[in-house]
Short mmCIF file of C-alpha atoms (C1' of nucleotides) in Angstrom, two decimals:
data_model
loop_
_atom_site.label_atom_id
_atom_site.label_comp_id
_atom_site.label_asym_id
_atom_site.label_seq_id
_atom_site.Cartn_x
_atom_site.Cartn_y
_atom_site.Cartn_z
CA MET B 1176 22.58 -8.15 -0.99
CA GLU B 1177 22.95 -9.07 2.59
CA TRP B 1178 20.59 -8.00 5.26
CA ILE B 1179 21.36 -7.30 8.83
CA PHE B 1180 19.49 -6.49 12.00
CA LYS B 1181 16.14 -8.05 12.25
CA ASN B 1182 14.79 -5.26 14.40
CA GLY B 1183 15.02 -1.54 14.05
CA ILE B 1184 14.36 -0.84 10.39
CA PRO B 1185 12.10 -3.44 8.75
CA LEU B 1186 13.70 -5.63 6.14
CA TYR B 1187 11.20 -4.66 3.48
CA THR B 1188 11.99 -0.99 4.04
CA GLN B 1189 15.69 -1.62 3.56
CA ILE B 1190 14.89 -3.56 0.42
CA ILE B 1191 12.76 -0.71 -0.88
CA ASP B 1192 15.67 1.66 -0.36
CA GLU B 1193 18.15 -0.68 -1.99
CA MET B 1194 15.96 -1.30 -5.03
CA THR B 1195 15.24 2.40 -5.30
CA MET B 1196 18.97 3.09 -5.38
CA ARG B 1197 19.46 0.45 -8.03
CA ILE B 1198 16.84 2.04 -10.20
CA ALA B 1199 18.04 5.57 -9.56
CA SER B 1200 21.62 4.62 -10.31
CA GLY B 1201 20.85 2.64 -13.43
CA VAL B 1202 21.80 -0.80 -12.13
CA TYR B 1203 18.31 -1.61 -13.32
CA MET B 1204 17.75 0.41 -16.47
CA PRO B 1205 14.38 1.91 -17.53
CA GLY B 1206 12.19 -0.74 -19.11
CA GLU B 1207 14.45 -3.55 -17.98
CA LYS B 1208 12.89 -6.75 -16.70
CA LEU B 1209 13.63 -7.41 -13.06
CA PRO B 1210 14.49 -10.86 -11.80
CA SER B 1211 11.45 -12.79 -10.55
CA VAL B 1212 10.17 -12.20 -7.05
CA ARG B 1213 11.48 -15.58 -6.02
CA ASP B 1214 14.94 -14.95 -7.44
CA LEU B 1215 15.20 -11.53 -5.88
CA ALA B 1216 14.06 -13.05 -2.59
CA MET B 1217 16.67 -15.77 -2.77
CA ASP B 1218 19.33 -13.26 -3.76
CA ALA B 1219 18.45 -11.19 -0.71
CA SER B 1220 18.09 -14.22 1.56
CA VAL B 1221 14.61 -13.14 2.34
CA ASN B 1222 11.18 -14.74 2.20
CA PRO B 1223 9.39 -14.18 -1.12
CA ASN B 1224 6.53 -12.54 0.75
CA THR B 1225 8.85 -9.92 2.16
CA MET B 1226 10.29 -9.15 -1.26
CA GLN B 1227 6.77 -9.06 -2.66
CA LYS B 1228 5.80 -6.47 -0.09
CA ALA B 1229 8.74 -4.30 -1.02
CA LEU B 1230 8.05 -4.60 -4.73
CA ALA B 1231 4.38 -3.80 -4.23
CA GLU B 1232 5.40 -0.56 -2.57
CA LEU B 1233 7.80 0.26 -5.40
CA GLU B 1234 4.92 -0.36 -7.77
CA ARG B 1235 2.69 1.93 -5.77
CA ARG B 1236 5.35 4.60 -6.10
CA GLY B 1237 5.44 4.11 -9.84
CA LEU B 1238 9.05 2.98 -10.04
CA VAL B 1239 8.17 -0.44 -11.41
CA PHE B 1240 5.14 -2.00 -13.06
CA SER B 1241 4.19 -5.62 -13.37
CA GLU B 1242 2.68 -7.72 -16.07
CA ARG B 1243 1.04 -10.62 -14.39
CA THR B 1244 2.39 -13.41 -16.44
CA SER B 1245 5.65 -12.09 -17.81
CA GLY B 1246 7.33 -10.32 -14.95
CA ARG B 1247 8.14 -6.98 -13.41
CA PHE B 1248 9.76 -4.07 -15.20
CA VAL B 1249 11.41 -0.80 -14.32
CA THR B 1250 9.26 2.14 -15.35
CA LYS B 1251 10.07 3.84 -18.62
CA ASP B 1252 8.56 7.12 -17.46
CA GLU B 1253 11.35 9.68 -17.55
CA ASN B 1254 9.49 12.06 -15.31
CA VAL B 1255 9.26 9.49 -12.57
CA LEU B 1256 12.98 8.85 -12.77
CA LYS B 1257 13.75 12.55 -12.85
CA ASN B 1258 11.56 13.10 -9.81
CA LEU B 1259 13.27 10.22 -8.11
CA HIS B 1260 16.62 11.87 -8.64
CA GLU B 1261 15.35 15.16 -7.35
CA GLU B 1262 13.79 13.62 -4.28
CA LEU B 1263 16.90 11.70 -3.43
CA ALA B 1264 19.02 14.80 -3.89
CA LYS B 1265 16.73 16.77 -1.62
CA LYS B 1266 16.87 14.03 0.96
CA TYR B 1267 20.66 14.11 0.90
CA PHE B 1268 20.73 17.89 1.13
CA GLY B 1269 18.37 17.62 4.05
CA GLU B 1270 20.54 15.17 5.90
CA LEU B 1271 23.57 17.32 5.28
CA THR B 1272 21.82 20.41 6.56
CA GLU B 1273 20.61 18.61 9.63
CA ASN B 1274 24.12 17.49 10.45
CA LEU B 1275 25.61 20.92 9.87
CA LEU B 1276 22.95 22.62 11.95
CA LYS B 1277 23.69 20.17 14.73
CA ILE B 1278 27.31 21.27 14.88
CA GLY B 1279 26.32 24.88 14.99
CA MET B 1280 26.51 26.22 11.44
CA SER B 1281 23.93 28.83 10.61
CA GLY B 1282 21.51 28.43 7.76
CA GLU B 1283 23.28 31.12 5.75
CA GLU B 1284 26.68 29.55 6.21
CA ILE B 1285 25.26 26.25 5.05
CA ALA B 1286 23.70 27.76 1.96
CA GLU B 1287 26.96 29.43 1.12
CA ALA B 1288 28.95 26.27 1.72
CA LEU B 1289 26.58 24.37 -0.55
CA LYS B 1290 27.03 26.87 -3.34
CA SER B 1291 30.81 26.79 -3.14
CA TRP B 1292 30.64 22.99 -3.00
CA LEU B 1293 28.59 23.02 -6.18
CA GLU B 1294 31.29 25.04 -7.92
CA ASP B 1295 33.95 22.68 -6.62
CA ILE B 1296 32.40 19.58 -8.13
CA GLY B 1297 31.84 21.48 -11.35
CA MET G 1360 21.80 6.20 24.57
CA GLU G 1361 21.09 2.76 23.42
CA TRP G 1362 23.50 0.83 21.32
CA ILE G 1363 22.90 -1.81 18.78
CA PHE G 1364 25.43 -3.99 17.12
CA LYS G 1365 24.62 -2.76 13.70
CA ASN G 1366 26.57 -3.11 10.51
CA GLY G 1367 29.32 -4.87 12.41
CA ILE G 1368 30.61 -1.47 13.53
CA PRO G 1369 32.23 -1.83 16.95
CA LEU G 1370 30.39 -0.28 19.84
CA TYR G 1371 33.30 1.91 20.88
CA THR G 1372 33.46 3.43 17.41
CA GLN G 1373 29.83 4.36 17.60
CA ILE G 1374 30.43 5.85 21.01
CA ILE G 1375 33.36 7.90 19.71
CA ASP G 1376 31.14 9.32 17.01
CA GLU G 1377 28.38 10.13 19.43
CA MET G 1378 30.71 11.82 21.91
CA THR G 1379 32.40 13.74 19.10
CA MET G 1380 29.02 15.01 18.01
CA ARG G 1381 28.16 16.05 21.52
CA ILE G 1382 31.34 18.05 21.78
CA ALA G 1383 31.00 19.54 18.31
CA SER G 1384 27.42 20.54 18.93
CA GLY G 1385 27.99 21.99 22.36
CA VAL G 1386 26.09 19.42 24.39
CA TYR G 1387 29.37 19.21 26.23
CA MET G 1388 30.81 22.75 26.27
CA PRO G 1389 34.51 23.63 26.06
CA GLY G 1390 36.16 23.18 29.44
CA GLU G 1391 33.17 21.36 30.88
CA LYS G 1392 33.80 18.39 33.12
CA LEU G 1393 32.51 15.14 31.68
CA PRO G 1394 30.54 12.64 33.77
CA SER G 1395 32.64 9.80 35.19
CA VAL G 1396 33.52 6.87 33.00
CA ARG G 1397 31.26 4.73 35.11
CA ASP G 1398 28.30 7.07 34.68
CA LEU G 1399 28.87 7.49 30.97
CA ALA G 1400 29.09 3.72 30.65
CA MET G 1401 25.87 3.21 32.54
CA ASP G 1402 24.15 5.90 30.54
CA ALA G 1403 25.20 4.12 27.38
CA SER G 1404 24.38 0.66 28.76
CA VAL G 1405 27.91 -0.31 27.94
CA ASN G 1406 30.77 -1.93 29.77
CA PRO G 1407 33.04 0.68 31.44
CA ASN G 1408 35.99 -0.81 29.57
CA THR G 1409 34.34 -0.02 26.28
CA MET G 1410 33.64 3.54 27.31
CA GLN G 1411 37.21 3.87 28.58
CA LYS G 1412 38.53 2.79 25.20
CA ALA G 1413 36.39 5.38 23.45
CA LEU G 1414 37.47 8.17 25.78
CA ALA G 1415 41.13 7.24 25.32
CA GLU G 1416 40.73 7.72 21.60
CA LEU G 1417 39.00 11.07 22.08
CA GLU G 1418 41.92 12.08 24.27
CA ARG G 1419 44.39 11.02 21.60
CA ARG G 1420 42.55 13.23 19.17
CA GLY G 1421 42.79 16.14 21.56
CA LEU G 1422 39.07 16.57 22.08
CA VAL G 1423 39.24 15.86 25.77
CA PHE G 1424 41.99 15.90 28.35
CA SER G 1425 42.17 14.33 31.75
CA GLU G 1426 43.52 15.53 35.05
CA ARG G 1427 44.46 12.57 37.16
CA THR G 1428 42.69 13.61 40.26
CA SER G 1429 39.71 15.59 39.15
CA GLY G 1430 38.35 13.92 36.04
CA ARG G 1431 38.00 14.41 32.29
CA PHE G 1432 37.30 17.71 30.56
CA VAL G 1433 36.38 18.93 27.13
CA THR G 1434 39.26 20.73 25.48
CA LYS G 1435 39.27 24.51 25.65
CA ASP G 1436 41.46 24.79 22.55
CA GLU G 1437 39.46 26.75 20.00
CA ASN G 1438 41.61 25.59 17.13
CA VAL G 1439 40.84 22.00 17.91
CA LEU G 1440 37.13 22.70 17.95
CA LYS G 1441 37.35 24.74 14.78
CA ASN G 1442 39.23 21.93 13.09
CA LEU G 1443 36.68 19.49 14.35
CA HIS G 1444 33.92 21.50 12.74
CA GLU G 1445 35.78 21.71 9.49
CA GLU G 1446 36.52 18.02 9.42
CA LEU G 1447 32.95 17.10 10.15
CA ALA G 1448 31.68 19.45 7.48
CA LYS G 1449 34.16 18.00 5.02
CA LYS G 1450 33.04 14.52 5.89
CA TYR G 1451 29.38 15.39 5.45
CA PHE G 1452 30.00 17.07 2.11
CA GLY G 1453 32.01 14.05 1.06
CA GLU G 1454 29.08 11.79 1.84
CA LEU G 1455 26.77 14.07 -0.10
CA THR G 1456 29.02 13.96 -3.15
CA GLU G 1457 29.36 10.21 -2.87
CA ASN G 1458 25.62 9.74 -2.68
CA LEU G 1459 24.91 11.95 -5.65
CA LEU G 1460 27.57 10.30 -7.74
CA LYS G 1461 26.14 6.92 -6.86
CA ILE G 1462 22.83 7.78 -8.48
CA GLY G 1463 24.56 9.23 -11.47
CA MET G 1464 23.11 12.70 -11.44
CA SER G 1465 24.59 15.12 -13.89
CA GLY G 1466 26.03 18.44 -12.77
CA GLU G 1467 23.05 20.20 -14.23
CA GLU G 1468 20.54 18.02 -12.43
CA ILE G 1469 22.39 18.58 -9.18
CA ALA G 1470 22.48 22.32 -9.68
CA GLU G 1471 18.78 22.35 -10.43
CA ALA G 1472 17.89 20.22 -7.44
CA LEU G 1473 20.04 22.36 -5.17
CA LYS G 1474 18.43 25.52 -6.43
CA SER G 1475 14.91 24.24 -5.94
CA TRP G 1476 15.81 22.96 -2.50
CA LEU G 1477 17.31 26.26 -1.40
CA GLU G 1478 14.07 27.88 -2.45
CA ASP G 1479 12.09 25.26 -0.56
CA ILE G 1480 13.76 26.00 2.74
CA GLY G 1481 13.76 29.69 2.06
CA MET X 1156 -18.88 -10.55 8.09
CA GLU X 1157 -18.73 -13.61 6.00
CA TRP X 1158 -16.47 -13.98 3.04
CA ILE X 1159 -17.04 -16.02 -0.02
CA PHE X 1160 -15.21 -16.95 -3.17
CA LYS X 1161 -11.58 -17.41 -2.71
CA ASN X 1162 -10.77 -16.39 -6.26
CA GLY X 1163 -11.95 -13.52 -8.35
CA ILE X 1164 -11.80 -10.50 -6.09
CA PRO X 1165 -9.13 -10.80 -3.39
CA LEU X 1166 -10.37 -11.13 0.14
CA TYR X 1167 -8.41 -8.13 1.35
CA THR X 1168 -10.00 -5.97 -1.35
CA GLN X 1169 -13.45 -7.01 -0.26
CA ILE X 1170 -12.49 -6.25 3.32
CA ILE X 1171 -11.22 -2.82 2.31
CA ASP X 1172 -14.54 -2.09 0.65
CA GLU X 1173 -16.53 -3.36 3.60
CA MET X 1174 -14.51 -1.37 6.12
CA THR X 1175 -14.71 1.70 3.90
CA MET X 1176 -18.48 1.39 3.87
CA ARG X 1177 -18.58 1.01 7.62
CA ILE X 1178 -16.60 4.18 8.05
CA ALA X 1179 -18.54 6.07 5.41
CA SER X 1180 -21.85 5.03 6.90
CA GLY X 1181 -20.90 5.75 10.47
CA VAL X 1182 -20.90 2.18 11.76
CA TYR X 1183 -17.43 3.16 12.88
CA MET X 1184 -17.61 6.78 13.93
CA PRO X 1185 -14.81 9.34 13.49
CA GLY X 1186 -12.19 8.92 16.20
CA GLU X 1187 -13.64 5.63 17.34
CA LYS X 1188 -11.28 2.83 18.25
CA LEU X 1189 -11.54 -0.16 15.96
CA PRO X 1190 -11.44 -3.70 17.29
CA SER X 1191 -7.96 -5.21 17.31
CA VAL X 1192 -6.54 -6.70 14.13
CA ARG X 1193 -6.94 -10.15 15.61
CA ASP X 1194 -10.54 -9.59 16.60
CA LEU X 1195 -11.47 -8.13 13.23
CA ALA X 1196 -9.74 -11.06 11.58
CA MET X 1197 -11.64 -13.57 13.68
CA ASP X 1198 -14.89 -11.73 13.06
CA ALA X 1199 -14.24 -11.95 9.34
CA SER X 1200 -13.01 -15.54 9.53
CA VAL X 1201 -9.81 -14.43 7.93
CA ASN X 1202 -6.14 -14.71 8.75
CA PRO X 1203 -4.82 -11.76 10.78
CA ASN X 1204 -2.27 -11.07 8.04
CA THR X 1205 -5.03 -10.59 5.51
CA MET X 1206 -6.87 -8.20 7.76
CA GLN X 1207 -3.61 -6.42 8.48
CA LYS X 1208 -3.05 -5.92 4.77
CA ALA X 1209 -6.50 -4.42 4.35
CA LEU X 1210 -6.07 -2.12 7.32
CA ALA X 1211 -2.65 -1.00 6.10
CA GLU X 1212 -4.26 0.10 2.86
CA LEU X 1213 -7.01 1.93 4.70
CA GLU X 1214 -4.28 3.66 6.67
CA ARG X 1215 -2.48 4.59 3.47
CA ARG X 1216 -5.71 6.14 2.26
CA GLY X 1217 -6.00 8.15 5.44
CA LEU X 1218 -9.25 6.60 6.64
CA VAL X 1219 -7.72 5.16 9.78
CA PHE X 1220 -4.57 5.77 11.77
CA SER X 1221 -2.83 3.55 14.24
CA GLU X 1222 -1.11 4.08 17.53
CA ARG X 1223 1.30 1.27 17.96
CA THR X 1224 0.43 0.22 21.44
CA SER X 1225 -3.12 1.30 21.90
CA GLY X 1226 -4.90 0.38 18.72
CA ARG X 1227 -6.34 1.65 15.48
CA PHE X 1228 -8.72 4.55 15.13
CA VAL X 1229 -11.02 6.01 12.52
CA THR X 1230 -9.70 9.33 11.25
CA LYS X 1231 -11.15 12.48 12.72
CA ASP X 1232 -10.33 14.47 9.60
CA GLU X 1233 -13.63 15.79 8.24
CA ASN X 1234 -12.16 16.52 4.84
CA VAL X 1235 -11.15 12.92 4.40
CA LEU X 1236 -14.61 11.74 5.30
CA LYS X 1237 -16.22 14.32 3.05
CA ASN X 1238 -13.99 13.25 0.17
CA LEU X 1239 -14.86 9.66 0.90
CA HIS X 1240 -18.54 10.44 0.57
CA GLU X 1241 -17.98 12.30 -2.67
CA GLU X 1242 -15.88 9.56 -4.16
CA LEU X 1243 -18.37 6.88 -3.24
CA ALA X 1244 -21.23 8.90 -4.68
CA LYS X 1245 -19.25 9.45 -7.86
CA LYS X 1246 -18.53 5.76 -8.10
CA TYR X 1247 -22.18 4.82 -7.63
CA PHE X 1248 -23.35 7.29 -10.25
CA GLY X 1249 -20.71 6.01 -12.59
CA GLU X 1250 -22.00 2.48 -12.19
CA LEU X 1251 -25.51 3.69 -12.81
CA THR X 1252 -24.49 5.40 -16.01
CA GLU X 1253 -22.57 2.38 -17.14
CA ASN X 1254 -25.52 0.08 -16.52
CA LEU X 1255 -27.94 2.28 -18.36
CA LEU X 1256 -25.61 2.68 -21.31
CA LYS X 1257 -25.20 -1.05 -21.47
CA ILE X 1258 -28.90 -1.58 -22.09
CA GLY X 1259 -28.91 1.22 -24.63
CA MET X 1260 -31.58 3.41 -23.13
CA SER X 1261 -32.07 6.73 -24.82
CA GLY X 1262 -31.86 9.96 -22.88
CA GLU X 1263 -35.63 10.32 -23.11
CA GLU X 1264 -36.31 6.87 -21.78
CA ILE X 1265 -33.94 7.50 -18.90
CA ALA X 1266 -35.56 10.81 -18.07
CA GLU X 1267 -38.98 9.20 -18.17
CA ALA X 1268 -37.94 6.29 -15.99
CA LEU X 1269 -36.30 8.61 -13.51
CA LYS X 1270 -39.37 10.79 -13.34
CA SER X 1271 -41.72 7.89 -12.75
CA TRP X 1272 -39.36 6.45 -10.18
CA LEU X 1273 -39.09 9.69 -8.25
CA GLU X 1274 -42.89 9.72 -8.11
CA ASP X 1275 -42.90 6.12 -6.96
CA ILE X 1276 -40.77 6.78 -3.90
CA GLY X 1277 -42.48 10.07 -3.28
CA MET W 1068 -20.00 -17.25 -20.29
CA GLU W 1069 -18.49 -18.82 -17.29
CA TRP W 1070 -20.44 -19.38 -14.17
CA ILE W 1071 -19.34 -19.45 -10.62
CA PHE W 1072 -21.37 -20.48 -7.65
CA LYS W 1073 -21.05 -17.14 -6.00
CA ASN W 1074 -23.03 -15.72 -3.15
CA GLY W 1075 -25.14 -18.83 -3.12
CA ILE W 1076 -27.17 -17.40 -5.99
CA PRO W 1077 -28.50 -20.26 -8.10
CA LEU W 1078 -26.95 -20.64 -11.52
CA TYR W 1079 -30.27 -20.37 -13.37
CA THR W 1080 -30.93 -17.03 -11.70
CA GLN W 1081 -27.64 -15.69 -12.91
CA ILE W 1082 -28.41 -16.98 -16.35
CA ILE W 1083 -31.79 -15.30 -16.33
CA ASP W 1084 -30.15 -12.01 -15.50
CA GLU W 1085 -27.54 -12.45 -18.19
CA MET W 1086 -30.09 -13.34 -20.88
CA THR W 1087 -32.31 -10.48 -19.77
CA MET W 1088 -29.39 -8.12 -20.17
CA ARG W 1089 -28.68 -9.46 -23.63
CA ILE W 1090 -32.23 -8.88 -24.70
CA ALA W 1091 -32.44 -5.46 -23.10
CA SER W 1092 -29.18 -4.38 -24.65
CA GLY W 1093 -29.95 -5.71 -28.10
CA VAL W 1094 -27.38 -8.48 -28.22
CA TYR W 1095 -30.43 -10.55 -29.06
CA MET W 1096 -32.66 -8.34 -31.20
CA PRO W 1097 -36.48 -8.37 -31.14
CA GLY W 1098 -37.80 -11.25 -33.20
CA GLU W 1099 -34.38 -12.88 -33.46
CA LYS W 1100 -34.13 -16.62 -33.16
CA LEU W 1101 -32.18 -17.74 -30.14
CA PRO W 1102 -29.57 -20.52 -30.32
CA SER W 1103 -30.82 -23.93 -29.29
CA VAL W 1104 -31.08 -24.81 -25.63
CA ARG W 1105 -28.29 -27.27 -26.14
CA ASP W 1106 -25.99 -24.66 -27.68
CA LEU W 1107 -26.82 -22.04 -25.10
CA ALA W 1108 -26.13 -24.58 -22.37
CA MET W 1109 -22.79 -25.50 -23.86
CA ASP W 1110 -21.89 -21.87 -24.33
CA ALA W 1111 -22.63 -21.30 -20.66
CA SER W 1112 -20.93 -24.52 -19.55
CA VAL W 1113 -24.15 -25.46 -17.88
CA ASN W 1114 -26.44 -28.44 -17.86
CA PRO W 1115 -29.18 -28.12 -20.52
CA ASN W 1116 -31.79 -28.62 -17.81
CA THR W 1117 -30.53 -25.54 -16.05
CA MET W 1118 -30.68 -23.50 -19.23
CA GLN W 1119 -34.14 -24.84 -19.92
CA LYS W 1120 -35.32 -23.68 -16.52
CA ALA W 1121 -33.95 -20.21 -17.16
CA LEU W 1122 -35.57 -19.97 -20.58
CA ALA W 1123 -38.91 -21.12 -19.18
CA GLU W 1124 -38.82 -18.25 -16.72
CA LEU W 1125 -37.93 -15.79 -19.48
CA GLU W 1126 -40.89 -17.10 -21.41
CA ARG W 1127 -43.15 -16.67 -18.39
CA ARG W 1128 -42.01 -13.07 -18.24
CA GLY W 1129 -42.85 -12.57 -21.88
CA LEU W 1130 -39.33 -11.81 -23.02
CA VAL W 1131 -39.15 -14.80 -25.33
CA PHE W 1132 -41.71 -17.06 -26.94
CA SER W 1133 -41.32 -20.45 -28.47
CA GLU W 1134 -42.77 -22.03 -31.57
CA ARG W 1135 -42.89 -25.76 -31.14
CA THR W 1136 -41.30 -26.65 -34.37
CA SER W 1137 -38.91 -23.85 -35.15
CA GLY W 1138 -37.34 -22.73 -31.91
CA ARG W 1139 -37.29 -19.86 -29.45
CA PHE W 1140 -37.48 -16.19 -30.36
CA VAL W 1141 -37.06 -12.86 -28.67
CA THR W 1142 -40.37 -11.08 -28.24
CA LYS W 1143 -41.31 -8.47 -30.81
CA ASP W 1144 -43.63 -6.69 -28.39
CA GLU W 1145 -42.28 -3.18 -27.97
CA ASN W 1146 -44.20 -2.59 -24.78
CA VAL W 1147 -42.55 -5.56 -23.15
CA LEU W 1148 -39.13 -4.28 -24.09
CA LYS W 1149 -39.98 -0.78 -22.99
CA ASN W 1150 -41.21 -2.10 -19.66
CA LEU W 1151 -38.06 -4.14 -19.37
CA HIS W 1152 -35.98 -1.04 -19.80
CA GLU W 1153 -38.01 0.82 -17.26
CA GLU W 1154 -37.81 -1.98 -14.72
CA LEU W 1155 -34.08 -2.29 -15.10
CA ALA W 1156 -33.66 1.44 -14.78
CA LYS W 1157 -35.75 1.45 -11.62
CA LYS W 1158 -33.72 -1.40 -10.25
CA TYR W 1159 -30.53 0.54 -10.88
CA PHE W 1160 -31.96 3.69 -9.37
CA GLY W 1161 -32.98 1.62 -6.39
CA GLU W 1162 -29.51 0.22 -5.90
CA LEU W 1163 -28.01 3.66 -6.21
CA THR W 1164 -30.40 5.10 -3.67
CA GLU W 1165 -29.76 2.27 -1.28
CA ASN W 1166 -26.03 2.89 -1.48
CA LEU W 1167 -26.35 6.63 -1.05
CA LEU W 1168 -28.70 6.26 1.88
CA LYS W 1169 -26.22 3.90 3.45
CA ILE W 1170 -23.53 6.55 3.43
CA GLY W 1171 -25.83 9.06 4.97
CA MET W 1172 -27.28 11.13 2.13
CA SER W 1173 -30.83 12.29 2.69
CA GLY W 1174 -33.61 11.43 0.28
CA GLU W 1175 -33.80 15.03 -0.89
CA GLU W 1176 -30.08 15.24 -1.56
CA ILE W 1177 -30.29 12.07 -3.56
CA ALA W 1178 -33.20 13.28 -5.64
CA GLU W 1179 -31.36 16.50 -6.35
CA ALA W 1180 -28.16 14.68 -7.23
CA LEU W 1181 -30.10 12.44 -9.59
CA LYS W 1182 -31.63 15.41 -11.37
CA SER W 1183 -28.30 17.14 -11.84
CA TRP W 1184 -26.82 13.85 -12.99
CA LEU W 1185 -29.58 13.58 -15.60
CA GLU W 1186 -28.64 17.00 -16.94
CA ASP W 1187 -24.98 16.05 -16.97
CA ILE W 1188 -25.44 13.04 -19.19
CA GLY W 1189 -27.72 15.04 -21.45
"C1'" DG K 787 7.30 -19.93 -14.96
"C1'" DT K 788 5.12 -15.36 -13.60
"C1'" DG K 789 2.91 -12.26 -10.14
"C1'" DG K 790 -0.37 -12.49 -6.49
"C1'" DT K 791 -3.12 -14.12 -2.46
"C1'" DC K 792 -3.85 -16.55 1.74
"C1'" DT K 793 -2.97 -19.25 5.95
"C1'" DA K 794 -0.61 -20.67 10.07
"C1'" DG K 795 2.27 -19.57 13.35
"C1'" DA K 796 6.15 -17.19 15.42
"C1'" DC K 797 8.44 -13.17 17.21
"C1'" DC K 798 9.30 -8.20 18.36
"C1'" DA K 799 8.76 -3.59 20.65
"C1'" DC K 800 5.99 -0.82 23.28
"C1'" DC K 801 3.13 0.23 27.46
"C1'" DG N 911 -2.70 -6.52 25.19
"C1'" DT N 912 -1.55 -3.65 20.84
"C1'" DG N 913 0.25 -3.09 15.95
"C1'" DG N 914 3.77 -4.83 13.03
"C1'" DT N 915 7.16 -7.90 10.69
"C1'" DC N 916 8.79 -12.21 8.95
"C1'" DT N 917 8.95 -17.05 7.49
"C1'" DA N 918 7.33 -21.27 5.43
"C1'" DG N 919 4.59 -23.23 2.46
"C1'" DA N 920 0.45 -23.71 -0.30
"C1'" DC N 921 -2.58 -22.37 -4.01
"C1'" DC N 922 -4.46 -19.68 -8.02
"C1'" DA N 923 -4.88 -17.61 -12.80
"C1'" DC N 924 -2.67 -16.59 -16.82
"C1'" DA N 925 -0.08 -17.72 -21.04
#
DNA sequence: GTGGTCTAGACCACC
DNA sequence: GTGGTCTAGACCACA
């Protein structure tokens, strides 16, 4: 991980997104132990407090849970992971739609294009 | 416009994208005269040379044309604009596919998410 | 405000509770501007970061909202405040029940005590 | 037992409360012989003098009595225990009322809530 | 060694 | 002046 631009989007937000992607994509598998806060912080070249803040938010969202003395783990709850996938997908669809609307496609055209895209990727 | 040096992407590239969007979305209409390089540069808080470089590339791509004495204009060629739309749409769909692949969603999950999202937005 | 015992219950948790009470009890009225983070921190003899953490949680719970440049305000949402009252009441009754169970009072004893107490306070 | 010097409340007061709870809740049954002062003090990580002071107060309140040669015992007087229950209950009711008043419930509302609570817990 | 809390002090954007 | 972020470094409880 390497982090750029101090301003604009807060570091901890970027870290949240990155860790979320790692969990969603299986880089960190369900039930797997995460590296320690300090290691993750070093890996990301970030202060441990900043990493802690990000992880606390992930915990609040139910993506990870912590056991005080032994470490932090990815949730094993399949529903949470399924929801995560669905939310991410919706977010991507949303961004796509926004972009397409901006260049003048109508809502119907977009819906149609999405359907034919779905068939394309099988 | 305000430009940040983010992700190491050169300023003029960002400007090209922004201007392309403006043309694609009709902020600048076909045949419309663009503001002067100097004004565009000021508006973007950018050195005129940088803006010049961006406009040259847009010209190479056929999105704008210049008449020596009277200034720069958005192309009136409908095919160009149509192609532009198609390319942008293709690009956006490509990003969507890439994102979904990255999180390892199965075809079924994607289909389900798409369906529920289409219902969401009615 | 004066804060004791460094360990046990975290300072920021105690602050959350205290601020919650102040909002619930109308010390800070709906829509009222709170003192600045720094002032609250000084008042509580606490580091601004700690106070910030507490306020962020209150914000997450919807009890306050912040406007970046002008300050933090108590929510005006009546539903939130009503829910707050209900939750607090529920919590207090829960503690009562817990306490009474702990000393093993029978239902009759409790009823009797309650009756005599209601007479006491008229 | 582990004792902290919290809230500036003297240790022996906290011990009194704890022992009172144990008697009220039947951890120490009526007529049961208590452990020696020395043992109780060790168990509580407290100076024997402190424990002695607490026990003297419990004796003054009639909750325990001592027989010079054989040790200290929990009272067998049912009225004392019944009164103890009632006093504790009243204390809890008082705390509850105080809290509810603080968040703006009227005396009548509280009384009503208490009655319906009594029905709830059967 | 783990997560978690707290302080001190700096810096930023916004107005 | 406001809220907010970030770092550096210390300390704690738990096991």
